[in-house]
Tab-separated table of C-alpha atoms and ligand atoms in Angstrom:
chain	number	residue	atom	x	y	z
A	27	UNK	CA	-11.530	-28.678	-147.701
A	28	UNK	CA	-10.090	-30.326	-144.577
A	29	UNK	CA	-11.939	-33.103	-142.502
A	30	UNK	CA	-11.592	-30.256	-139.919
A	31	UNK	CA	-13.704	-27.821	-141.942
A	32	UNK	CA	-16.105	-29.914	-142.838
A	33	UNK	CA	-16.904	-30.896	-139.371
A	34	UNK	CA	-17.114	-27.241	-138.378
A	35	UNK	CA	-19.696	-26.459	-141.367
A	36	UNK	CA	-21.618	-29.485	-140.002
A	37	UNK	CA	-21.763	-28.697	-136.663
A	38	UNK	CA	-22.331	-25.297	-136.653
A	39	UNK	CA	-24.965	-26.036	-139.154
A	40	UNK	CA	-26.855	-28.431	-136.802
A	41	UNK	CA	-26.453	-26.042	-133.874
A	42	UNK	CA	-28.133	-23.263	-136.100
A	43	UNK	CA	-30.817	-25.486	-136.311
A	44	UNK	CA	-31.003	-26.406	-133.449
A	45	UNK	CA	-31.519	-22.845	-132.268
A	46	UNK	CA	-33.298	-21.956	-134.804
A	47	UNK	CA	-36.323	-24.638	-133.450
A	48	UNK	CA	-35.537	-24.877	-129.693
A	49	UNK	CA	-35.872	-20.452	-129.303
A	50	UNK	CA	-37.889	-19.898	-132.230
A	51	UNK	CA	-35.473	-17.242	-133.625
A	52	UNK	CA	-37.730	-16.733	-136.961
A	53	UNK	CA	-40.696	-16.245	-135.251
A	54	UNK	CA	-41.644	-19.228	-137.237
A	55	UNK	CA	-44.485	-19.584	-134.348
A	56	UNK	CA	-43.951	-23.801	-134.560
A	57	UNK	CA	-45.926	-25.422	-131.926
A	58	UNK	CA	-44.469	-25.604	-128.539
A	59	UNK	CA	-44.190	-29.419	-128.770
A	60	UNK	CA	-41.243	-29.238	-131.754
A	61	UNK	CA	-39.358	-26.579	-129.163
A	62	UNK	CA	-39.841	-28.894	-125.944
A	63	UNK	CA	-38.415	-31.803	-127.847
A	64	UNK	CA	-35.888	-29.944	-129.721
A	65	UNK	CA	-34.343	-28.105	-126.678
A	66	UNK	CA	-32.526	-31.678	-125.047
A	67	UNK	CA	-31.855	-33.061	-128.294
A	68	UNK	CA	-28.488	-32.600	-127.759
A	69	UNK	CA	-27.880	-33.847	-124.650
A	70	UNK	CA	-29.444	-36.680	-125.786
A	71	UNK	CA	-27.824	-37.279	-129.120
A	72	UNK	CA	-24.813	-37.401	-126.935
A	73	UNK	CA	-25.655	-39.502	-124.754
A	74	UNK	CA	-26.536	-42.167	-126.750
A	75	UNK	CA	-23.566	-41.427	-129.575
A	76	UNK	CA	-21.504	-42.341	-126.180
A	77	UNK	CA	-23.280	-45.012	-125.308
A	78	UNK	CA	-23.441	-46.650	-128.684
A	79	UNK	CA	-19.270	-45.535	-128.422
A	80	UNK	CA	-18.868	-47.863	-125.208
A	81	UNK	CA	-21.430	-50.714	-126.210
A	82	UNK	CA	-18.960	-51.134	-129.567
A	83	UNK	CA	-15.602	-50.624	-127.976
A	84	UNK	CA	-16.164	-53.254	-125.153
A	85	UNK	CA	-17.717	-55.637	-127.427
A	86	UNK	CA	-14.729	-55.515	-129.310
A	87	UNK	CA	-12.358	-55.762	-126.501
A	88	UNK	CA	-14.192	-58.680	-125.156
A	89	UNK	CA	-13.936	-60.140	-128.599
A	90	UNK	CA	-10.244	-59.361	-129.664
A	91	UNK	CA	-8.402	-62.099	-130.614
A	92	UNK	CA	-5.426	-63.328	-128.636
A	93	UNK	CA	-3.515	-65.385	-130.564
A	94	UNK	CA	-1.766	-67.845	-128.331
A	95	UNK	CA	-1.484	-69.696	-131.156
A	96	UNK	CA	0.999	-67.149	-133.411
A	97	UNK	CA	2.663	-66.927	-130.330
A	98	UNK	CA	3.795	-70.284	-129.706
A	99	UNK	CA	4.581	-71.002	-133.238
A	100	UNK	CA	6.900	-68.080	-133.647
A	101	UNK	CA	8.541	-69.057	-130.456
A	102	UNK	CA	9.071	-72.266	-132.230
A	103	UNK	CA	10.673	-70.765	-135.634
A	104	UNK	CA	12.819	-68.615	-133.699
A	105	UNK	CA	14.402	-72.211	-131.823
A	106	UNK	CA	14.328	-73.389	-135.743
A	107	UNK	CA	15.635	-69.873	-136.832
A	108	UNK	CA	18.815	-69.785	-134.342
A	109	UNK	CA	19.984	-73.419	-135.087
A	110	UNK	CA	19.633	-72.542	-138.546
A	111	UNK	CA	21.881	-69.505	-138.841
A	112	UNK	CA	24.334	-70.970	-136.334
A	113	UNK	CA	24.742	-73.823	-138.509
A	114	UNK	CA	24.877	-71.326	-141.965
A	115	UNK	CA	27.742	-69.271	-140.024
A	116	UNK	CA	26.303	-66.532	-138.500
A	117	UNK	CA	27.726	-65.080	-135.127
A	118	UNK	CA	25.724	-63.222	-132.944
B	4	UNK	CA	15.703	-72.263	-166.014
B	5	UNK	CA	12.815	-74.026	-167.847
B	6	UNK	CA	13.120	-77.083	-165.443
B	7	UNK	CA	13.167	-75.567	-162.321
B	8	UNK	CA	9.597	-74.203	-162.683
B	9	UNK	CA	7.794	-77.066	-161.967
B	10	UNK	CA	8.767	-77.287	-158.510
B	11	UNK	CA	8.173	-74.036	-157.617
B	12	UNK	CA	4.588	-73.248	-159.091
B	13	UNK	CA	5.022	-69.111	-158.860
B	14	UNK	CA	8.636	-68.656	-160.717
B	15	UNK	CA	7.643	-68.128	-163.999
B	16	UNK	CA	5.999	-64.674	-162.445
B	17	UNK	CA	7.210	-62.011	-163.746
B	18	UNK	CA	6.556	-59.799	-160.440
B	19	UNK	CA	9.038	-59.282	-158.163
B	20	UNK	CA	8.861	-57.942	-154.514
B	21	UNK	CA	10.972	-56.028	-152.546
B	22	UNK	CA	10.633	-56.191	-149.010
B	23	UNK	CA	12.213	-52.913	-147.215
B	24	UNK	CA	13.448	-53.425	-143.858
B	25	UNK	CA	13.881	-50.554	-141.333
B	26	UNK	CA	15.505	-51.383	-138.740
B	27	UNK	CA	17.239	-49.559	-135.397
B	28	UNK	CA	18.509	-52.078	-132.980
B	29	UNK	CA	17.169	-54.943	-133.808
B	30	UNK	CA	20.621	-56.838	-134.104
B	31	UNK	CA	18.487	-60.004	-132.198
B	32	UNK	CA	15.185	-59.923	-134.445
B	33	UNK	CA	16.962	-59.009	-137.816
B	34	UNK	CA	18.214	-62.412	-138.680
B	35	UNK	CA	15.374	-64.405	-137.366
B	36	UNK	CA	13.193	-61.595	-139.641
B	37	UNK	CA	15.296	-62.611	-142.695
B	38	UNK	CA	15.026	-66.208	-141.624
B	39	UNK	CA	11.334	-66.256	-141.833
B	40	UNK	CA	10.927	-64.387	-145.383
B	41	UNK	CA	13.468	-66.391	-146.906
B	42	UNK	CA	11.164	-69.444	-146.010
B	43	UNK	CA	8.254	-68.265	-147.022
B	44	UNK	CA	9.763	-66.335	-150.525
B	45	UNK	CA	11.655	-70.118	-151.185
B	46	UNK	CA	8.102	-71.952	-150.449
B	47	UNK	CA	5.841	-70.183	-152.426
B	48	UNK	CA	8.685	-69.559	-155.006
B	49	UNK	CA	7.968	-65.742	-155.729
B	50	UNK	CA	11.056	-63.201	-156.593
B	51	UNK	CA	11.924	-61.404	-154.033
B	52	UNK	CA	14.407	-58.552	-152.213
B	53	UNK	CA	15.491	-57.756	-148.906
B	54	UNK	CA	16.200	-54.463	-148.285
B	55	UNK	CA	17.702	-53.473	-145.133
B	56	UNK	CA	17.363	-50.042	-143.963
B	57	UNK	CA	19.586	-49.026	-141.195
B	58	UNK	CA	20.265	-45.714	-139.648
B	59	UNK	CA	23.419	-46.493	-137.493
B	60	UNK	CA	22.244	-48.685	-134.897
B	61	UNK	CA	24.509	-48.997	-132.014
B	62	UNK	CA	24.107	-52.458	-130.997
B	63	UNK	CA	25.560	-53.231	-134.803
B	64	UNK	CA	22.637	-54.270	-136.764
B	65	UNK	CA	24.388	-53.225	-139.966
B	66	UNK	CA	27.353	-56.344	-138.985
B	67	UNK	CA	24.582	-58.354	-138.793
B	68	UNK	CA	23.069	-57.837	-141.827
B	69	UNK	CA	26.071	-57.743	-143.730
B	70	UNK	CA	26.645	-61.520	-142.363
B	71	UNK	CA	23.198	-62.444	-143.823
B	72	UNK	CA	24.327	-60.392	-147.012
B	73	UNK	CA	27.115	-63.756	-147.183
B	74	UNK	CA	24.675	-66.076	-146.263
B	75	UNK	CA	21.937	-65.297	-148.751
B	76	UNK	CA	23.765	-63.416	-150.939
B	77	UNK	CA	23.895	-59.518	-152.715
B	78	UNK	CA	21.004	-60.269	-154.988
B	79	UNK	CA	18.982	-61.473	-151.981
B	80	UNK	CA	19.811	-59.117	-149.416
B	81	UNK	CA	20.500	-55.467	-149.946
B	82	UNK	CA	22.131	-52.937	-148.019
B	83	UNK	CA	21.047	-49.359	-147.971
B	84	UNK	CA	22.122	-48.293	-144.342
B	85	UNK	CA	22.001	-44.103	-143.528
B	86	UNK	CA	24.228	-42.208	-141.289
B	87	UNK	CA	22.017	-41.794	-138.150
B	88	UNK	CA	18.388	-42.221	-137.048
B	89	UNK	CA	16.336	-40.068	-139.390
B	90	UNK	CA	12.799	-41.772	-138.322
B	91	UNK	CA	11.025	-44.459	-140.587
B	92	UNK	CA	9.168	-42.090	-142.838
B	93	UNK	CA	12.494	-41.375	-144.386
B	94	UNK	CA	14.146	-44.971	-144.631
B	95	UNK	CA	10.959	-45.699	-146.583
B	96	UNK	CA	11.585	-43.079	-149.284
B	97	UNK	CA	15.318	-44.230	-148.946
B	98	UNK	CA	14.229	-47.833	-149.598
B	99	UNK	CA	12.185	-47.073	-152.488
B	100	UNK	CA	14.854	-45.667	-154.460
B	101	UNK	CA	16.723	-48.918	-154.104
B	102	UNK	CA	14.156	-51.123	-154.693
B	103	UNK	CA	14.286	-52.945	-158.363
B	104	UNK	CA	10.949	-55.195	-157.563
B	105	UNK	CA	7.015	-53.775	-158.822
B	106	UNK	CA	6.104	-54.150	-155.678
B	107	UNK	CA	6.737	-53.607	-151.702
B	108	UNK	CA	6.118	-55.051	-148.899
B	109	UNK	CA	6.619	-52.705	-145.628
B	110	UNK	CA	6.821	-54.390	-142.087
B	111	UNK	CA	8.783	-53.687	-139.091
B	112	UNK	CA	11.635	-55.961	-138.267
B	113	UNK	CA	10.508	-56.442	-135.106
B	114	UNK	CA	8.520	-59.827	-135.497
B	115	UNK	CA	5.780	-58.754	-134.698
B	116	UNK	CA	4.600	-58.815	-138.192
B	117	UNK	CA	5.096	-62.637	-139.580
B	118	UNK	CA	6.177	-63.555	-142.991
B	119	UNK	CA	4.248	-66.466	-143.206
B	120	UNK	CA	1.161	-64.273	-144.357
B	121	UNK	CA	3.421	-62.903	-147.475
B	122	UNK	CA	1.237	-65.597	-149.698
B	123	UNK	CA	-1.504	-64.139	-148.622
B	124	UNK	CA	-1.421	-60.848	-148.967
B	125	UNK	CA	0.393	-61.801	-152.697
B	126	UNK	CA	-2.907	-63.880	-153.789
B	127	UNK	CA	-5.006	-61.062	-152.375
B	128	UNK	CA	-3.360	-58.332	-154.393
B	129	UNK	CA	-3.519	-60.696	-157.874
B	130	UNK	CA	-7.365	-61.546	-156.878
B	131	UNK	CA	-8.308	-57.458	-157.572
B	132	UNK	CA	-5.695	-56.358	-158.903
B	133	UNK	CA	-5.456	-53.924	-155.578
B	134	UNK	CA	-3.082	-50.804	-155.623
B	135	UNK	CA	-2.226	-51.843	-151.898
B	136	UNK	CA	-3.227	-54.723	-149.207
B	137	UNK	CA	-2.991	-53.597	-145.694
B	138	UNK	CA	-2.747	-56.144	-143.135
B	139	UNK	CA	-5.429	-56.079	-140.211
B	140	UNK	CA	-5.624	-56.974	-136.959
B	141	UNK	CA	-9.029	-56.350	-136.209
B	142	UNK	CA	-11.058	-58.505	-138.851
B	143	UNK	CA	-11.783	-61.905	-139.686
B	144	UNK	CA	-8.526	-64.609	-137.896
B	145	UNK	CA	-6.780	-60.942	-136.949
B	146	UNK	CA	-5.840	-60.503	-133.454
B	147	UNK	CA	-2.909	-59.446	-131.161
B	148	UNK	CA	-0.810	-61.694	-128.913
B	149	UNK	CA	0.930	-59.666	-125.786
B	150	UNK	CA	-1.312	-56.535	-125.096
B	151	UNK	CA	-2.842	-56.236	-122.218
B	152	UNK	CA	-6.277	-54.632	-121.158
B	153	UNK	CA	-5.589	-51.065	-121.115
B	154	UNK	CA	-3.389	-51.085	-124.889
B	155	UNK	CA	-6.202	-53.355	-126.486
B	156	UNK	CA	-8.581	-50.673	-125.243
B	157	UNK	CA	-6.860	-47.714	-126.080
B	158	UNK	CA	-5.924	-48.753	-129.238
B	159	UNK	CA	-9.554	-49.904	-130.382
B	160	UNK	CA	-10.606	-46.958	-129.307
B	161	UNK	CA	-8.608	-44.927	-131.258
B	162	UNK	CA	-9.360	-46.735	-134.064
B	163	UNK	CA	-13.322	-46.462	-133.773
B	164	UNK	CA	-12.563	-42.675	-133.308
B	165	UNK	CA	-10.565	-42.634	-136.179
B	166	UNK	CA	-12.813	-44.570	-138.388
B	167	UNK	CA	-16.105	-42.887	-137.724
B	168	UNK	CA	-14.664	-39.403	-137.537
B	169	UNK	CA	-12.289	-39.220	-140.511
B	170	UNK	CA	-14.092	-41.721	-142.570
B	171	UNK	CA	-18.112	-40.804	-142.832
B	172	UNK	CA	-17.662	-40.284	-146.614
B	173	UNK	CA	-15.675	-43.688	-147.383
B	174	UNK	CA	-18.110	-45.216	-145.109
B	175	UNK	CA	-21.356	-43.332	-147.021
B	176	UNK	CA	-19.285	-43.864	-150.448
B	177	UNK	CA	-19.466	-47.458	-149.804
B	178	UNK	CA	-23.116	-47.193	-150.937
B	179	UNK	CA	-24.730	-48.690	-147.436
B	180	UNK	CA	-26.770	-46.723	-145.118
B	181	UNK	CA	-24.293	-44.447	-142.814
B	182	UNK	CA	-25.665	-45.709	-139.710
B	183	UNK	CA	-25.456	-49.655	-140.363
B	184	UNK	CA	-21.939	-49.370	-141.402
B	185	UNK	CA	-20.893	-47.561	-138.917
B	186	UNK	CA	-22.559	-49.655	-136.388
B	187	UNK	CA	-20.803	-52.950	-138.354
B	188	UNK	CA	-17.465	-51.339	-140.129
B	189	UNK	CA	-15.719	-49.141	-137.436
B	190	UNK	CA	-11.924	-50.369	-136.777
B	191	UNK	CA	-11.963	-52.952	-139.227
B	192	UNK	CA	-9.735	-51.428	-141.128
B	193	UNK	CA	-6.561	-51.780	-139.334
B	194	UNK	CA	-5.284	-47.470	-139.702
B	195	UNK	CA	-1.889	-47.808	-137.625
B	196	UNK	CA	-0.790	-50.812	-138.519
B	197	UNK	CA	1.942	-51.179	-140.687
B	198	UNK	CA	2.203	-54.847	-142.666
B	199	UNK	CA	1.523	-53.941	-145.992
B	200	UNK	CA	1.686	-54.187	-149.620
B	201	UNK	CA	1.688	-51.850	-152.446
B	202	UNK	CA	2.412	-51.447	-156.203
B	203	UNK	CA	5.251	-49.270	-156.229
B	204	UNK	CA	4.296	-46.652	-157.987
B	205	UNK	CA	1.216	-45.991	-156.213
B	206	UNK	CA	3.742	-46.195	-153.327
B	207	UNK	CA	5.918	-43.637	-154.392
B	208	UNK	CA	3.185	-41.261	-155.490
B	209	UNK	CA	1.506	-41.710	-151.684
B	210	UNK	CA	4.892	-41.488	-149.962
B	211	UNK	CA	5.382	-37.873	-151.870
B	212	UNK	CA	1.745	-36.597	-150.696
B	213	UNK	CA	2.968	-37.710	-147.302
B	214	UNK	CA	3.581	-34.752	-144.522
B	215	UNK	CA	3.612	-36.429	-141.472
B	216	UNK	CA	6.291	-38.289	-139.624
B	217	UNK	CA	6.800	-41.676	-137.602
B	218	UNK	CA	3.188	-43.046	-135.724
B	219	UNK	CA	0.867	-41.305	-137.597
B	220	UNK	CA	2.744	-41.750	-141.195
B	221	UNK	CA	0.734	-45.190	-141.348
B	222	UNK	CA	-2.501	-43.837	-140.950
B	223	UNK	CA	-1.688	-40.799	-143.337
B	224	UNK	CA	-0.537	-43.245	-145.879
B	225	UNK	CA	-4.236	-45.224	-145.726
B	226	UNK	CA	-6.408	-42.095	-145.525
B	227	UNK	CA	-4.509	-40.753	-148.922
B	228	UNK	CA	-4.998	-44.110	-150.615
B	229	UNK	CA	-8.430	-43.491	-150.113
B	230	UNK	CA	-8.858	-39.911	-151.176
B	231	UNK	CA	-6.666	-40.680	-154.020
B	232	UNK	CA	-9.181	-43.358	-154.767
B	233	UNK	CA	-6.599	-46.465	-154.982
B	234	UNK	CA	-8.249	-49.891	-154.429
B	235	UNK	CA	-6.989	-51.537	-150.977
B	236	UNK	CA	-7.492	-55.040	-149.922
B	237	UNK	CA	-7.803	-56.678	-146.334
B	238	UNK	CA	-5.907	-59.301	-145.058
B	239	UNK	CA	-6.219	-60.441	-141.588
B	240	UNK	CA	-2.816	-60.839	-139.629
B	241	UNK	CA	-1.587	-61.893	-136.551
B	242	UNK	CA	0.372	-59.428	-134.307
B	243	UNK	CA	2.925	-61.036	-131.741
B	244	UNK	CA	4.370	-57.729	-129.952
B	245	UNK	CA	7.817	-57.662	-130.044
B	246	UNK	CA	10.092	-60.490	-128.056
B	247	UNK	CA	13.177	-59.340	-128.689
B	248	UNK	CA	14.297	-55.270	-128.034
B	249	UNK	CA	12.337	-52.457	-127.230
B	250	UNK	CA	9.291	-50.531	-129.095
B	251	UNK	CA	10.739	-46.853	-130.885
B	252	UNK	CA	7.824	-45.481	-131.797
B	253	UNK	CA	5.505	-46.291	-128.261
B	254	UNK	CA	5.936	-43.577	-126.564
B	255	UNK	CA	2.697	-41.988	-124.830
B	256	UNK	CA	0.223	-43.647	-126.547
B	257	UNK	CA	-2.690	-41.473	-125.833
B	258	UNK	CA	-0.647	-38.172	-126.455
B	259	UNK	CA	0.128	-39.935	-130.454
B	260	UNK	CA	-3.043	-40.677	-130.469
B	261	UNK	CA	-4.455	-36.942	-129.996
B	262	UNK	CA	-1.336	-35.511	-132.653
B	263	UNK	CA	-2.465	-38.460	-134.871
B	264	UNK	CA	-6.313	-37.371	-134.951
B	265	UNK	CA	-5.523	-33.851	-135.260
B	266	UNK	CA	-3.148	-34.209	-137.763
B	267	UNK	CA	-5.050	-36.062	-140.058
B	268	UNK	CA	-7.824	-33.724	-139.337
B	269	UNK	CA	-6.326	-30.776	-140.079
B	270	UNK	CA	-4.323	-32.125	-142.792
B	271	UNK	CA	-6.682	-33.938	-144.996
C	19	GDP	N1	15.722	-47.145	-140.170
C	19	GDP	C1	14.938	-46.842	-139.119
C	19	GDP	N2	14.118	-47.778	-138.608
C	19	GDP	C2	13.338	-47.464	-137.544
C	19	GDP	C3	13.359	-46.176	-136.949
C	19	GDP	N3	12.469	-46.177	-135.922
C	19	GDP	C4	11.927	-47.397	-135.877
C	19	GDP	N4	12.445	-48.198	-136.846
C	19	GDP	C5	12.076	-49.590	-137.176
C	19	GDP	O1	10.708	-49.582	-137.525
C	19	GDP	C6	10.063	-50.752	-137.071
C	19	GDP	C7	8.898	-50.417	-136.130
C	19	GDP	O2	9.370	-49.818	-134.965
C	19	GDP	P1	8.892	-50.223	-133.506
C	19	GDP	O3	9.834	-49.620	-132.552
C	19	GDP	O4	8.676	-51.693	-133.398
C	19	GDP	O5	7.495	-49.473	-133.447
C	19	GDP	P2	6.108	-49.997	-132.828
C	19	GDP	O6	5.883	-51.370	-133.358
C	19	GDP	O7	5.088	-49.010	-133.287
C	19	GDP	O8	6.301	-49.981	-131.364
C	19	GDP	C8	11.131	-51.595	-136.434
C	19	GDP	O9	11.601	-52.501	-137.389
C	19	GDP	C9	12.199	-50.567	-136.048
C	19	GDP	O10	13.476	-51.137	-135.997
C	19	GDP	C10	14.264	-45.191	-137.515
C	19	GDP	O11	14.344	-44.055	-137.083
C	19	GDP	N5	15.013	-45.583	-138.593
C	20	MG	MG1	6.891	-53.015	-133.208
């Protein structure tokens, strides 16, 4: 089974039950309180999957590394580098 | 032989590495490329290969390389150019044919992946006995050098996406509460990144299951190591984008990123 199939047996799974609660479609007679919070589950679920999503991603764009210091020292090796081959014979 | 081992502590290994090369026009980073890995090899004192892939570059990469081939010599630098470009996937398989070491290193010629973290990933591999190490950019000392805003924040994104949509099992397998790990683990593992090292026969059996081509070949190669249960270590790298040349592979990064999701998706 694909990651693709799997995700559509879970989500259609969690939108049957979803309707299931939120319209009552068994005439399972819950209490109206399960239906009221059931109905914007979703919205809300989303809502904070997304804001979880940002929270994360700029955390970790604040927090990426830039490494100045890699930088510099290759820029160094490739002075070394050049010097190097021109002295072992290469032509460039 | 006998009394050269002492000054090199790691030449009585019997492992040997081959380090495959693709290259298309990077006459002005190959030798610097082979420059760096022949310092590193010589200092740590493990046995190594070059192999250079080239698929006809224009600006003559292949006279380049052949130069270094006199320099270093035929034991230390291979050959193993192609025709014309047939994309990276390919010169990988092509590569692996030629390769005589038990294990391979992959990295782009470009520089932007340094040798000096060859040791590293070397000790890592002995220290579990991994079936590949995949360098990262995102964990521990990792980072990037030369991306600005928008790439650092499309690319993290795509891996958190990645990570928490194609991954729940690995993350569940990993015997931690869903939730926590995803809230701590997402993008540490660096997916599209390409600085690794693998035993070569797990190598060759992942580059067989592999379908897709160029970008997203990476990524594929990672999530199959996992579903094929192989053991991968982490070590954190450095990335300095390329000085020297232009990027192949760039392209529209959001539009790769889509075809890579999907792909994997539909594929795995
Ligand atoms: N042999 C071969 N090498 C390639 C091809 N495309 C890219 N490369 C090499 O693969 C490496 C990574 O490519 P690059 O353009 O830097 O991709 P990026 O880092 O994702 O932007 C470099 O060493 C390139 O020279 C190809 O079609 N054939
Ligand atoms: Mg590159």
């Amino acid at each position: 089974m694909t990651k693709l199939l799997e995700w559509l047996f879970g989500v259609s799974f969690v939108l049957v039950a979803w309707a299931v609660v939120s319209f009552d479609l068994l005439d399972l007679s819950l209490p109206q309180t399960y239906r009221e919070v059931a109905w914007p589950m979703p919205l809300y679920l989303l809502v904070s999957f997304g804001c979880y999503s940002l929270a994360t991603v700029g955390y970790r764009v604040a927090t990426f590394n830039d490494c100045e210091e890699a930088a510099k020292e290759l820029q160094e090796q490739i002075k070394e580098a050049k010097e190097d081959l021109r002295k072992k014979g290469l032509k460039m | 032989m006998a009394s050269r081992k002492t000054s090199h502590p790691n030449r009585d290994n019997e492992d040997k590495y081959s380090v495959l090369l693709p290259t298309y026009n990077e006459r002005e980073n190959l030798p610097l490329i082979v420059w760096l890995l022949v310092k590193y090899f010589g200092e740590s004192g493990y046995n190594y290969e070059i192999i250079v892939i080239d698929d006809g570059s224009p600006d003559g990469t292949l006279e380049i390389a052949e130069q270094l081939q006199k320099i270093y010599g035929e034991d230390k630098i291979l050959l193993r150019p192609r025709e014309k470009k047939l994309g990276l996937g390919t010169a990988y398989i092509h590569g692996i044919k030629h390769a005589t070491g038990n294990f391979i290193f992959i990295m782009d010629a470009d520089l932007s992946h340094h040798p000096k973290f060859i040791p590293e990933f070397i000790e890592k591999q002995k220290e579990g006995n991994y079936d590949l190490v995949s360098g990262t950019r995102y964990q521990g000392n990792g980072g990037v050098y030369g991306w600005d805003l928008r790439r650092k924040l499309i690319r993290l994104r795509f891996n958190f996406l990645l990570f928490s949509t194609v991954f729940p099992s690995l993350v569940r397998s990993r015997g931690a509460n869903f939730l926590t790990q995803v809230l701590l683990r997402p993008g540490a593992s660096d997916l599209t990144g390409s600085f690794r090292l693998y035993k070569k026969k797990v190598l060759e059996s992942l580059v067989e299951r592999c379908v897709s081509k160029g970008y997203v070949f990476q990524m594929e190669m990672i999530v199959r190591a996992r579903q094929l249960n192989y053991t991968i270590g982490e070590v954190p790298i450095s990335f300095v984008d390329r000085v020297y040349g232009e990027s192949k592979l760039g392209g529209n990064e959001i539009v790769s990123f889509v075809k890579g999701l999907l792909t994997l998706f539909a594929t795995t």
